[in-house]
XYZ file of C-alpha atoms in Angstrom:
601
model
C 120.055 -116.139 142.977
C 123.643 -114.884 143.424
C 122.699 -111.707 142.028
C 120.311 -110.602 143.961
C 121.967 -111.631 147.476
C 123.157 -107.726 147.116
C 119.634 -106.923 147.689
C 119.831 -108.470 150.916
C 120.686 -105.179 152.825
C 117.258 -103.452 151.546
C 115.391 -106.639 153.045
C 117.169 -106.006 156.699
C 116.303 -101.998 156.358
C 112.558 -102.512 155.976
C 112.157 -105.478 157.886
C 109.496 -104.019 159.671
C 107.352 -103.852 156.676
C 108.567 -107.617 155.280
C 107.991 -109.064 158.895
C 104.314 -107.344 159.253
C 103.377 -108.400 155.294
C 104.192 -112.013 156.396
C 102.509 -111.709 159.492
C 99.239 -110.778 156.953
C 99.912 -113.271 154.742
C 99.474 -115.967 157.432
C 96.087 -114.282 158.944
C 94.247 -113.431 155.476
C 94.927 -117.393 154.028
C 93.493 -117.598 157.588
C 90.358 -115.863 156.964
C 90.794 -117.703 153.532
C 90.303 -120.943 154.388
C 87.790 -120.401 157.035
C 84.862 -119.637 154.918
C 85.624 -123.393 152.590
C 84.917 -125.107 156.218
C 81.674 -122.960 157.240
C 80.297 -124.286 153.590
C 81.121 -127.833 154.453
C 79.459 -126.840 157.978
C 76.688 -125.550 156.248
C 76.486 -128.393 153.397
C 76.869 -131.419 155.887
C 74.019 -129.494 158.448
C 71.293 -129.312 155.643
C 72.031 -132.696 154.357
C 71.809 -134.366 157.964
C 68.939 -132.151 158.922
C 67.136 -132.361 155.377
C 65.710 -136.036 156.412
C 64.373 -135.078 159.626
C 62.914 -132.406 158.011
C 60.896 -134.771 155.980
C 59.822 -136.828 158.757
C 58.053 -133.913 159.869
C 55.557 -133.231 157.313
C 52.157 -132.510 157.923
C 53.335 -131.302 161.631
C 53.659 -127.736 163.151
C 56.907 -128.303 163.928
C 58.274 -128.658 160.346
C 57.699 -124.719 160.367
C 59.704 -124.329 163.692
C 62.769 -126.627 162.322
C 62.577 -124.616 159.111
C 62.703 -121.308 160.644
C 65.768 -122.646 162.667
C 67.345 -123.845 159.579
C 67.387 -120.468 158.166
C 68.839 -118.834 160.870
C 71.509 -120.782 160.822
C 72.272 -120.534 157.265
C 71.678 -117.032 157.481
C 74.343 -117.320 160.275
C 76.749 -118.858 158.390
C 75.766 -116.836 155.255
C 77.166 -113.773 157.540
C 80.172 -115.612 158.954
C 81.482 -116.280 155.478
C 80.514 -112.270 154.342
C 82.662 -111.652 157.845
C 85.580 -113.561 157.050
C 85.416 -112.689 153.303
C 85.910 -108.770 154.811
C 88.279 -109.370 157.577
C 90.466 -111.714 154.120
C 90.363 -108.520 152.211
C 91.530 -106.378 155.299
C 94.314 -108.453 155.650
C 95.103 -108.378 152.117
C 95.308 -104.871 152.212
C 97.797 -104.376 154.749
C 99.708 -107.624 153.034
C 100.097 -105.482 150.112
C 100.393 -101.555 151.892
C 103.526 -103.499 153.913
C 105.049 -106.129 151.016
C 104.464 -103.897 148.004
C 104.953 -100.640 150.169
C 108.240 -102.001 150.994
C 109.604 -103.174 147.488
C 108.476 -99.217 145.822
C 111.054 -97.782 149.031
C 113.513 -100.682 147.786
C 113.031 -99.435 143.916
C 113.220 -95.570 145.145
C 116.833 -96.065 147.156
C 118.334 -98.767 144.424
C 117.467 -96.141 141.574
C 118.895 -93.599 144.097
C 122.487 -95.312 145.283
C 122.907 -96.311 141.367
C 122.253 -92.057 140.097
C 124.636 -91.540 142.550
C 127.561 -94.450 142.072
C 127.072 -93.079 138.284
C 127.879 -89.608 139.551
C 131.425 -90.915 141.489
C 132.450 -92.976 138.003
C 135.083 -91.513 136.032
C 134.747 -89.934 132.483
C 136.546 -93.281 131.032
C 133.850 -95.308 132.227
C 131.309 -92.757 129.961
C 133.660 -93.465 127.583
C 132.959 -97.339 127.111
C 129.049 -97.607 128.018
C 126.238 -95.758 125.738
C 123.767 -93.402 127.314
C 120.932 -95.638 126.274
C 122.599 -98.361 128.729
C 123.108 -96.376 131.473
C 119.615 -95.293 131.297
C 118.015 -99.229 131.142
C 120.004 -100.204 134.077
C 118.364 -97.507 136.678
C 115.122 -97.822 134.902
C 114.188 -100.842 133.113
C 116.263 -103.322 135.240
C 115.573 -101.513 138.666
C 112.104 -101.936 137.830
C 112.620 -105.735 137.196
C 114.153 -106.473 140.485
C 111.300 -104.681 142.226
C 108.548 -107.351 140.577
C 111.115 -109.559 142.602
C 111.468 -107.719 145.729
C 107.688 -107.015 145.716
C 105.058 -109.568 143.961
C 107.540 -112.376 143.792
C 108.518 -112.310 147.289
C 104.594 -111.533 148.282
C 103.045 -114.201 146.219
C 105.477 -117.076 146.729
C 105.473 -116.443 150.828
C 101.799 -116.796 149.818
C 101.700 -119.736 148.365
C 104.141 -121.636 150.675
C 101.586 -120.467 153.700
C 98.777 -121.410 152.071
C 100.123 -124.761 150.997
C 100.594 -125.557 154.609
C 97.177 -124.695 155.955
C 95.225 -126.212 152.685
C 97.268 -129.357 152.244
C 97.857 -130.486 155.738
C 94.045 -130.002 156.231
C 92.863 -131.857 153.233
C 94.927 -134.587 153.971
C 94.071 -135.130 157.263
C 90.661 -135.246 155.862
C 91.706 -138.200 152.832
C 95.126 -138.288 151.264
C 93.901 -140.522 148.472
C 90.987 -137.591 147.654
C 93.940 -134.980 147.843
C 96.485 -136.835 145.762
C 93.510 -136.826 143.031
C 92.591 -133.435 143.505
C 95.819 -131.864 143.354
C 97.068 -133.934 140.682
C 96.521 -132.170 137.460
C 98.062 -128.744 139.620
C 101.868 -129.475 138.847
C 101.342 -130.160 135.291
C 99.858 -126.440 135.413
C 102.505 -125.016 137.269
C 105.177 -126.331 135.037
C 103.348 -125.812 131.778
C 102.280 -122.284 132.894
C 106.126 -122.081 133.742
C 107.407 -122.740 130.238
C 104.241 -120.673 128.882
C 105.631 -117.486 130.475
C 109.063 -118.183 129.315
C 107.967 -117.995 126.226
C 105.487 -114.916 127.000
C 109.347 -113.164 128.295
C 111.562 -113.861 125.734
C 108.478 -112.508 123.185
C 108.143 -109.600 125.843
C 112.012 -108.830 125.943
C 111.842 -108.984 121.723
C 108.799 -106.058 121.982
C 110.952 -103.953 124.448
C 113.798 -104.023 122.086
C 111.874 -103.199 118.995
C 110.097 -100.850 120.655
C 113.329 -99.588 122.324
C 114.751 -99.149 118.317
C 111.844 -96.950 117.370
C 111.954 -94.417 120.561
C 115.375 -94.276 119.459
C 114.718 -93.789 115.804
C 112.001 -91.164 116.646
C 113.895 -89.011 119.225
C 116.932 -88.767 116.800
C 114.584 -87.759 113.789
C 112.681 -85.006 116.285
C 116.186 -84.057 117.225
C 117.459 -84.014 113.613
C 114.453 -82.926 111.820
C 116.506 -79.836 110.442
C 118.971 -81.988 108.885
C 115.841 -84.380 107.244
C 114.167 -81.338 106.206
C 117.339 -79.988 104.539
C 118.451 -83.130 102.887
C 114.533 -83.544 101.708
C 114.796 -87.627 103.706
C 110.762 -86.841 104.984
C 109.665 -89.874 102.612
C 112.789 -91.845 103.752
C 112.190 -91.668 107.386
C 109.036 -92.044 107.299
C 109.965 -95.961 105.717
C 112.130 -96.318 107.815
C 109.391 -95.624 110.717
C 106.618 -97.484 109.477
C 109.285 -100.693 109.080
C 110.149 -100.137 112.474
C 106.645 -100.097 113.542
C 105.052 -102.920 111.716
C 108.225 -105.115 113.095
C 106.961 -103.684 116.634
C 103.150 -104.541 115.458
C 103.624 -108.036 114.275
C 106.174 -109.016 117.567
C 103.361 -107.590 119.422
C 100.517 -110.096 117.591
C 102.795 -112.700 118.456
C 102.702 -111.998 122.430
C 98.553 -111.721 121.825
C 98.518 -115.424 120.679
C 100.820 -116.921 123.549
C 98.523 -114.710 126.099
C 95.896 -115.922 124.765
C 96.730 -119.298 125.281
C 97.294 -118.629 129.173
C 94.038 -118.646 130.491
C 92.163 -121.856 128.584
C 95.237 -123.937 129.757
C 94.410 -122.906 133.181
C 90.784 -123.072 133.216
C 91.365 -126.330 131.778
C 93.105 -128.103 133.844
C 91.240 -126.647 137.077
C 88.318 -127.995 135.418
C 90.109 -131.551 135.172
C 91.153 -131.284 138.884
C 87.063 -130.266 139.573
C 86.037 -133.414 138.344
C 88.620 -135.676 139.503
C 87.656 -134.347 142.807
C 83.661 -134.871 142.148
C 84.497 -138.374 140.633
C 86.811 -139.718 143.195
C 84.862 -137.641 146.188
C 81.654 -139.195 145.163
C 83.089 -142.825 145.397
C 84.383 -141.692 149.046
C 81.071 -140.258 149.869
C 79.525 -143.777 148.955
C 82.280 -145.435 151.150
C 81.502 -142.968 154.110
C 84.903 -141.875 154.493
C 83.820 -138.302 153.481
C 80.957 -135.973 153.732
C 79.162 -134.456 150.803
C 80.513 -131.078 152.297
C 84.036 -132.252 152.238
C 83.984 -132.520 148.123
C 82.204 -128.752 148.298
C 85.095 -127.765 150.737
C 87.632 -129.600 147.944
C 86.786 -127.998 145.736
C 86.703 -124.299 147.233
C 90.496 -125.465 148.018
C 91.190 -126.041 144.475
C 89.911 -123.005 143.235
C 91.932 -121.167 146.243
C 95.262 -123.271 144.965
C 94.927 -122.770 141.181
C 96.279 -118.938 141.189
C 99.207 -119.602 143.669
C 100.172 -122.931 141.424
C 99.537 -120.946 138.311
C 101.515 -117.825 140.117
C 104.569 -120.395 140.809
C 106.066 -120.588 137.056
C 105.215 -116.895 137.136
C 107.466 -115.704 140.378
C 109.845 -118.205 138.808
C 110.544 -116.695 135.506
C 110.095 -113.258 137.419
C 112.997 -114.364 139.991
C 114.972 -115.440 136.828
C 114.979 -112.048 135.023
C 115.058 -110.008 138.156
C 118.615 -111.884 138.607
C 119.467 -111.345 134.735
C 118.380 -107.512 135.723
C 120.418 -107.433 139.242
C 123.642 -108.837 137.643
C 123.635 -106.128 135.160
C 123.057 -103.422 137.887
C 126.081 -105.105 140.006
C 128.578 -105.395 137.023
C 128.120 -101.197 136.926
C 127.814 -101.104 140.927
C 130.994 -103.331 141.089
C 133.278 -100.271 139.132
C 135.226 -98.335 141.134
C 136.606 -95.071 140.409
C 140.088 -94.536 139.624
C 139.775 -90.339 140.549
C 140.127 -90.112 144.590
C 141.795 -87.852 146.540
C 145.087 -88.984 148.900
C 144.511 -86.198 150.920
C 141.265 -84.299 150.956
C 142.820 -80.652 151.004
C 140.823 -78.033 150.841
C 143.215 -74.937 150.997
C 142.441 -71.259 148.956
C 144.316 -72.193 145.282
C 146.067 -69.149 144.180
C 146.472 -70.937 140.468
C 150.082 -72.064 139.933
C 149.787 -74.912 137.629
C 153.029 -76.795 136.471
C 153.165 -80.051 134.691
C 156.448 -82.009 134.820
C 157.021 -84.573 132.482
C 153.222 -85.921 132.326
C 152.340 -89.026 129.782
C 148.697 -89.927 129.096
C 146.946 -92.350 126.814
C 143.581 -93.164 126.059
C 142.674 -96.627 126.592
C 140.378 -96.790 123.531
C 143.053 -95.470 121.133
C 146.457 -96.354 120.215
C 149.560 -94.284 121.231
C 149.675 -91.764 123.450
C 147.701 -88.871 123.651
C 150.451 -87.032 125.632
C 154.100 -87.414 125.582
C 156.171 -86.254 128.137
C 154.300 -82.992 128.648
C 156.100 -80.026 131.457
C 154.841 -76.223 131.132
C 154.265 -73.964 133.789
C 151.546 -71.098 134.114
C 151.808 -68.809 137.153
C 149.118 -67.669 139.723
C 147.353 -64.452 137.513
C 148.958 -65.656 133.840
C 147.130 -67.111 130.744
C 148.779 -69.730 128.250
C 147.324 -70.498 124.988
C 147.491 -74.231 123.757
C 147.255 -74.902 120.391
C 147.695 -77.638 117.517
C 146.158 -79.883 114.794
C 143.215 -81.856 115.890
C 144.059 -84.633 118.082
C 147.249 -83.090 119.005
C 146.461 -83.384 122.978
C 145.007 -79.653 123.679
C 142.249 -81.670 124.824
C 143.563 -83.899 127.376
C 145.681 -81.226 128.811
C 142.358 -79.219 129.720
C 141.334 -82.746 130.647
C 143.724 -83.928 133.321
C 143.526 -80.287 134.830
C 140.121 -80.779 135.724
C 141.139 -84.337 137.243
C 138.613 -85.777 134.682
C 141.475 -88.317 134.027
C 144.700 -89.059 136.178
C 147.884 -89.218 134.253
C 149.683 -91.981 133.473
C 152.969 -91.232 134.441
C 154.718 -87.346 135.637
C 152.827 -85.208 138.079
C 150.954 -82.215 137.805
C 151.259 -79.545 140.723
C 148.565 -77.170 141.889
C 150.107 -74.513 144.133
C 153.228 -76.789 144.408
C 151.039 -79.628 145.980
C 149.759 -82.598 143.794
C 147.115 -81.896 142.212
C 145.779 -85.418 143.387
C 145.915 -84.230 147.098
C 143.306 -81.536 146.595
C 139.457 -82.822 147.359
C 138.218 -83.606 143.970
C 134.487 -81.668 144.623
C 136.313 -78.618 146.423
C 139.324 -78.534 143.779
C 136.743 -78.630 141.041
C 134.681 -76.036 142.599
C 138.222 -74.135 142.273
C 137.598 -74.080 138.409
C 135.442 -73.734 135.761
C 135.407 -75.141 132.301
C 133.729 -73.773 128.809
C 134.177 -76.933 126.847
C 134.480 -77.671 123.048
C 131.169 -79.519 122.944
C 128.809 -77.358 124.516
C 126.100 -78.722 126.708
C 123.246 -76.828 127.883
C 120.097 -77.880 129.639
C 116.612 -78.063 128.566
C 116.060 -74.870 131.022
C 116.270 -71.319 130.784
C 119.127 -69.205 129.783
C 119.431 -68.018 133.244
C 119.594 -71.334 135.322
C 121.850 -72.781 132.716
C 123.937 -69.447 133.624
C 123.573 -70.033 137.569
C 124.162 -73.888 137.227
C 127.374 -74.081 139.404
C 125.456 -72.161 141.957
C 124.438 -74.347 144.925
C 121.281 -75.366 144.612
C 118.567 -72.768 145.526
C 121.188 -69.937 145.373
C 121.302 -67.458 142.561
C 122.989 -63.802 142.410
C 121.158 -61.522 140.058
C 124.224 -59.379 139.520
C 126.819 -61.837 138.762
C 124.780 -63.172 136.003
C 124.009 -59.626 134.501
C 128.104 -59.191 134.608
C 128.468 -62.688 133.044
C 125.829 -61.842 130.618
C 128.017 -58.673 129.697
C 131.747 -59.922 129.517
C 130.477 -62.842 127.127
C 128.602 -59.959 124.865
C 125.140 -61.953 125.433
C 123.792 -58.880 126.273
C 122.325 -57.654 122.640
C 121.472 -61.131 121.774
C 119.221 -61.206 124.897
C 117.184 -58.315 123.301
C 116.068 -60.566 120.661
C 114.301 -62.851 123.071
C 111.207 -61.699 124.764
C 111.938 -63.154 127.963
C 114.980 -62.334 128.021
C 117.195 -64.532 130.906
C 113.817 -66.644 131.182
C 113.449 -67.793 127.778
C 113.285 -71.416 127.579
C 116.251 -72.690 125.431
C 114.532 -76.642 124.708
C 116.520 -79.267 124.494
C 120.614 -79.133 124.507
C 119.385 -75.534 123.587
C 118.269 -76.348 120.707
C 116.499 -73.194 119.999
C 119.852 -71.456 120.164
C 122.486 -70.681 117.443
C 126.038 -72.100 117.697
C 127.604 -69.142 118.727
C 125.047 -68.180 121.278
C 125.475 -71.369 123.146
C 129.245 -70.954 123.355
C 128.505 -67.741 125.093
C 126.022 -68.479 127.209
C 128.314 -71.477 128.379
C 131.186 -68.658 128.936
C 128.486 -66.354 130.803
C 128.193 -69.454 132.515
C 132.282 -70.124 133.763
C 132.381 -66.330 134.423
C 129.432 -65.757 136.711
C 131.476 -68.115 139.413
C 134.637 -65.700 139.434
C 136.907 -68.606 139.583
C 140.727 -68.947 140.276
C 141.551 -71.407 136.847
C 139.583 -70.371 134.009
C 139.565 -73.035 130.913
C 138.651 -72.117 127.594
C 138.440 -75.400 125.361
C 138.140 -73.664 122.075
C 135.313 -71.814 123.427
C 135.087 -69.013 120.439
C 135.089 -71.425 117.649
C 131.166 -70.801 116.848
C 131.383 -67.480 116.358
C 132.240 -64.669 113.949
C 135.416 -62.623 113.768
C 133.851 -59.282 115.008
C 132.393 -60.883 117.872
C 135.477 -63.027 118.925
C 136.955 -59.824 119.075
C 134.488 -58.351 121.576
C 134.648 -61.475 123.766
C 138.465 -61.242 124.112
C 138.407 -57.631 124.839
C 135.834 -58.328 127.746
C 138.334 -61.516 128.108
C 141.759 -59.239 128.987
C 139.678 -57.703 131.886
C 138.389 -60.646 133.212
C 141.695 -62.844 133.193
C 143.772 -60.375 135.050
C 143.673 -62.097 138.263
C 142.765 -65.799 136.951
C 145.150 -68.418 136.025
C 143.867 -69.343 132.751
C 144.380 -72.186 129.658
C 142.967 -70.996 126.469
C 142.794 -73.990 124.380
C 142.251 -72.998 120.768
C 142.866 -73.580 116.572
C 142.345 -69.588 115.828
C 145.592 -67.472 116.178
C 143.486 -64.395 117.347
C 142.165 -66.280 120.962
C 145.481 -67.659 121.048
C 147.222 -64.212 121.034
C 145.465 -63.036 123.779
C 147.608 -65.351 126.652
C 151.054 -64.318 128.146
C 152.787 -67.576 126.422
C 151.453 -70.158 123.807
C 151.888 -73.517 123.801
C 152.154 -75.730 120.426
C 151.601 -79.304 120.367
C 152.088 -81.833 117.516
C 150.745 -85.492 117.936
C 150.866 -85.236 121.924
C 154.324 -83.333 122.298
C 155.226 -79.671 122.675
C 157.007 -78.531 119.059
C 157.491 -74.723 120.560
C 156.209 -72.224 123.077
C 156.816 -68.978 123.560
C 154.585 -65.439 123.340
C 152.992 -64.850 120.115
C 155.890 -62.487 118.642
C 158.799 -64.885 119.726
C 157.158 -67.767 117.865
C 156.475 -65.285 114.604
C 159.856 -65.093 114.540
C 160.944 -68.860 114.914
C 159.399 -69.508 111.508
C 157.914 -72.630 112.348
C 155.015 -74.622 113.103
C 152.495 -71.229 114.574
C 154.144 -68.595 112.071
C 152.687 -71.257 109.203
C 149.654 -71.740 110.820
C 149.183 -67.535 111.011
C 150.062 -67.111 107.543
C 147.542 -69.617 106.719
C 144.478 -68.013 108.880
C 145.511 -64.525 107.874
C 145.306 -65.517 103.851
C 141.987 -66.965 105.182
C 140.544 -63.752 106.644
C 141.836 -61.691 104.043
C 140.242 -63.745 101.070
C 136.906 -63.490 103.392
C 137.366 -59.430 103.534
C 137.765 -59.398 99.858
C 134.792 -61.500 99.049
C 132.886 -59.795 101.055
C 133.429 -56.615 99.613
C-alpha cells in the first residue's frame, strides 16, 4: 500500500464526494437490512396469528381476522417495496459520489502524468519505449482507478454492512451466526486465490493481445515494404500465430471464470442449510423464531457478494499498487533542463560555444570534444562531417534538448542556461533530420508553433513559397487542407522535409536550424530552396547542419567535425584550398553528380 499513499492528495481534493458516498453507504445497507426484519415481522405475525385463526372456524369473525391479516401483509408487502426503492436511491448517489469521484481522480492523474512527460528531458525518451509510456497513463491509470473507485466503494461496503448484519445476528444467537457464517471465509479466501489466478491469466491476454496490436499497426504502417518484398503470406503466419496464442490464453480465462460462480453458489448453498439445520434445532429449543432463520438467511444472501467481493478488492488493491509504483518510478524523474534564471530578454542571435564536451549516456566516448565556434547575430555556419561525427548534438544542445557536460554555451553573451527554457525555445525553430509530421492537414502541421487557436493566413502562404511547396500544393485538391494521414504518410520524402521547413519559416524566428533538412530531395530543387534560403537568412542567425557540399556552401563559415572534434573551419573557398578533409569530400560529391548528369543523358 506504499504506492498508492501518493494518491492520498486526490482523496483530500474530493472529499466532499468520498465523505457523502460513505455517508450513502451507511443509509442504503440501512434500507438493506430493514426489509430482512419486516419478513421476520411478517413470518413470526402469520405463524402466531395462524392458530388463532383456526380456532375461529365456522365463525364470522374468521373473515374479519383474515381481512386484517391481509392488510397487514399488504402493509408490510409495501414497506419492503419502500425500503427496496429508498436502498436503490441510496445506491445511486453511493455510486454518482464514490465512482463520480474516482473518474475526476483518473481524469487529473492521466492529466499531471501528460504533463510531467512534457517537463522530462529528451534522455529520458531516450531509455523508455513509446509503448511504455503509453501503458503507464492508460492501462495503469486505469488500474488505480478500479482502486480509487470500486475497491474503495465496495470494501467501505462491506465493513458497514458487517457491522449492522453481524452485531444484529448475534445479538439474536451467536451459536446460529457462527454456523451461518461459517462456510463465508472459506469463500472469501478461495474466491481470493481464484481471482489471482483469473489476473495473472488476464495480465497474459493483455500482453498477447498487446503483441498483436503491435504486430498489426507496424504491418498497416509498413504494408509498402510487405507488398514490395512480396511477405503478404508471411505476415499473415505470423498474425494468425499471434492470434491463436491470443485465442487459446483467452479459453484458458473462460475455464477459471467459469469456475467462479458454482464455487460461490456452492458454498452459499452450504451456509443455507447450515442455517436451516442448526436454526431448526433453535426453533425447537425456543431460542429463535421461525422468522429469525427467514431473516438468516436474507443476511446470508446480503453477505455472500461483499465476502465474495473481499478477495476481489484484494487482488484489485494488489495490482492497483503494482500499477501506482510504476506510475511513481516515472513521476519520481526529475528533469535535468531548468532555467537558473528565467530571462526572457529579445535574443539578437549571437551564439558562441567555448570549449563544450558532451556524451551520450547510452554510448561510449564522447559525442563532443572540446567544441568553441562562434556565429554572430545575422550570420549562417554550416556544420558538417561523417555520420556520428557530432553535427547532431551541436543542433542538440542549442535547442537546450540536452545540457552539456562540461564548457558553456553563450546566447547573446549570457548562458544559454539563464534564458527561460519555453521563451528561449520559442526564440528558435528547428527542421530536424527525422521529420515528424502530424496526422493533420498540411496547413496545421504548418501553423503548429502558433499558439493554439491562432493562425496567420499570410505567413503560411510565404512559408509555403520560400520552401517551393507551392507547385507541389497544385497536385493536391485541397490544397493546405489535404489530410496528410499518419506521420504524413501520404507524403513523399522530400515533400515532408519541406513542409517541415514551411513549417520553421512561417514563425520568422531569430536562430534558424537546419538538421540536414534538404537531404530528401533532388538537386534542382535543393537549389530552389537555398535560393529562397539566402533571402530568408539575411537577418537570422542560422546552423545549417548538413552531408551535401551545395547546402553547406550557402553559410558565411563551415564547420567540419570528425568523431566529435572540429578538423577545420573556414568559408567554403578557404577550405578548397586547405586540401583536406571538405576539399575530399567535394571532389567526391562532384564525381557523384557528374556520373548522375552523364547517365542521365
Amino acid at each position: 500500500m506504499k504506492a498508492l499513499k501518493s494518491i492520498n492528495k486526490y482523496f483530500w481534493k474530493y472529499k466532499y464526494h468520498f465523505v457523502s458516498g460513505l455517508f450513502f453507504v451507511i443509509i442504503s445497507n440501512f434500507f438493506a437490512i430493514i426489509p430482512a426484519q419486516l419478513v421476520r415481522y411478517s413470518i413470526n405475525y402469520v405463524t402466531e396469528a395462524f392458530p388463532l385463526f383456526l380456532t375461529l372456524e365456522g365463525v364470522k369473525a374468521q373473515e374479519i381476522f383474515y381481512d386484517f391479516a391481509a392488510q397487514i401483509a399488504l402493509l408490510f408487502g409495501l414497506f419492503m417495496v419502500l425500503m427496496a426503492l429508498l436502498r436503490g436511491f441510496f445506491l445511486f448517489l453511493m455510486r454518482q459520489t464514490i465512482i463520480v469521484m474516482s473518474r475526476h481522480i483518473e481524469y487529473d492523474q492521466k492529466n499531471e502524468i501528460y504533463k510531467h512527460y512534457q517537463t522530462l528531458p529528451l534522455s529520458f525518451y531516450r531509455k523508455n519505449n513509446t509503448g511504455d509510456l503509453m501503458a503507464r497513463i492508460s492501462e495503469d491509470v486505469s488500474r488505480v482507478r478500479m482502486y480509487t473507485g470500486p475497491a474503495i466503494m465496495y470494501g467501505i461496503n462491506l465493513i458497514v454492512l458487517f457491522i449492522l448484519v453481524i452485531g444484529y445476528m448475534i445479538s439474536v444467537n451467536p451459536m446460529l451466526t457462527f454456523f451461518s457464517l461459517l462456510p463465508l471465509p472459506v469463500l472469501s479466501i478461495s474466491i481470493y486465490y481464484v481471482n489471482n489466478i483469473i489476473n495473472k491469466r488476464s495480465e497474459e491476454i493483455q500482453r498477447s493481445l498487446s503483441r498483436l496490436s503491435t504486430f498489426t499497426q507496424e504491418a498497416f504502417s509498413g504494408i509498402r515494404v510487405i507488398k514490395a518484398f512480396a511477405r503478404e503470406a508471411d505476415s499473415t503466419a505470423h498474425f494468425n500465430a499471434e492470434s491463436n496464442e491470443y485465442r487459446s490464453k483467452s479459453l484458458k480465462l473462460s475455464f477459471v471464470n467459469a469456475l467462479f460462480f458454482p464455487l460461490m453458489i456452492g458454498l452459499v448453498g452450504v451456509s443455507t442449510i447450515l442455517t436451516i439445520y442448526f436454526g431448526g434445532l433453535a426453533v425447537a429449543q425456543g431460542s429463535v423464531t421461525t422468522g429469525n432463520i427467514a431473516e438468516f438467511v436474507i443476511y446470508i444472501n446480503m453477505l455472500t457478494w461483499p465476502v465474495t467481493s473481499l478477495g476481489w478488492v484484494t487482488s484489485i488493491t494488489q495490482r492497483s499498487e503494482a500499477s501506482q509504483k510504476r506510475i511513481n518510478e516515472f513521476l519520481e524523474q526529475q528533469t535535468n533542463i531548468l532555467s537558473s534564471e528565467n530571462r526572457v530578454t529579445p535574443i539578437a542571435g549571437h551564439i558562441q560555444f567555448k570549449n563544450v564536451n558532451f556524451s551520450y549516456q547510452t554510448a561510449k566516448g564522447k559525442a563532443l570534444d572540446n567544441i568553441s565556434f562562434e556565429v554572430l547575430p545575422g550570420e549562417s555556419i554550416a556544420i558538417m562531417g561523417s555520420t556520428g561525427s557530432g553535427k547532431t548534438t551541436i543542433a542538440n544542445l542549442i535547442a537546450r534538448m540536452y545540457d552539456a557536460d562540461s564548457g558553456s554555451i553563450l546566447v547573446d553573451g549570457h548562458d544559454i542556461k539563464s534564458y527561460e527554457i519555453a521563451y528561449f525555445r520559442k526564440q528558435m525553430a528547428t527542421v530536424p533530420q527525422d521529420v515528424f509530421l502530424f496526422s493533420d492537414t498540411i496547413r496545421n502541421n504548418i501553423a503548429f508553433g502558433f499558439p493554439t487557436g491562432a493562425t496567420n493566413e499570410e505567413a503560411i502562404i510565404k512559408a509555403v513559397e520560400e520552401a517551393s511547396l507551392t507547385e507541389n500544393l497544385s497536385y493536391f485538391p485541397e490544397g493546405l487542407d489535404t489530410k496528410i494521414g499518419e506521420r504524413g504518410i501520404t507524403l513523399s520524402g522530400g515533400q515532408k522535409q519541406r513542409v517541415s521547413i514551411a513549417r520553421a519559416l512561417v514563425l520568422n524566428p531569430k536562430i534558424l536550424l537546419l538538421d540536414d533538412s534538404l537531404s530528401a530531395v533532388d538537386t534542382k530543387t535543393e537549389n530552389t530552396i537555398l535560393e529562397s534560403l539566402k533571402r530568408v537568412m539575411a537577418n537570422k542567425t542560422t546552423i545549417i547542419i548538413s552531408h551535401r557540399v551545395s547546402s553547406a556552401k550557402l553559410a558565411d563559415k563551415i564547420l567540419v567535425l570528425d568523431e566529435g572534434k572540429i578538423v577545420e573551419t573556414g568559408s567554403h573557398e578557404t577550405l578548397l584550398a586547405l586540401n583536406g578533409t571538405y576539399k575530399e569530400l567535394y571532389e567526391k560529391q562532384l564525381a557523384a553528380e557528374n556520373m548522375d548528369t552523364e547517365q542521365f543523358v
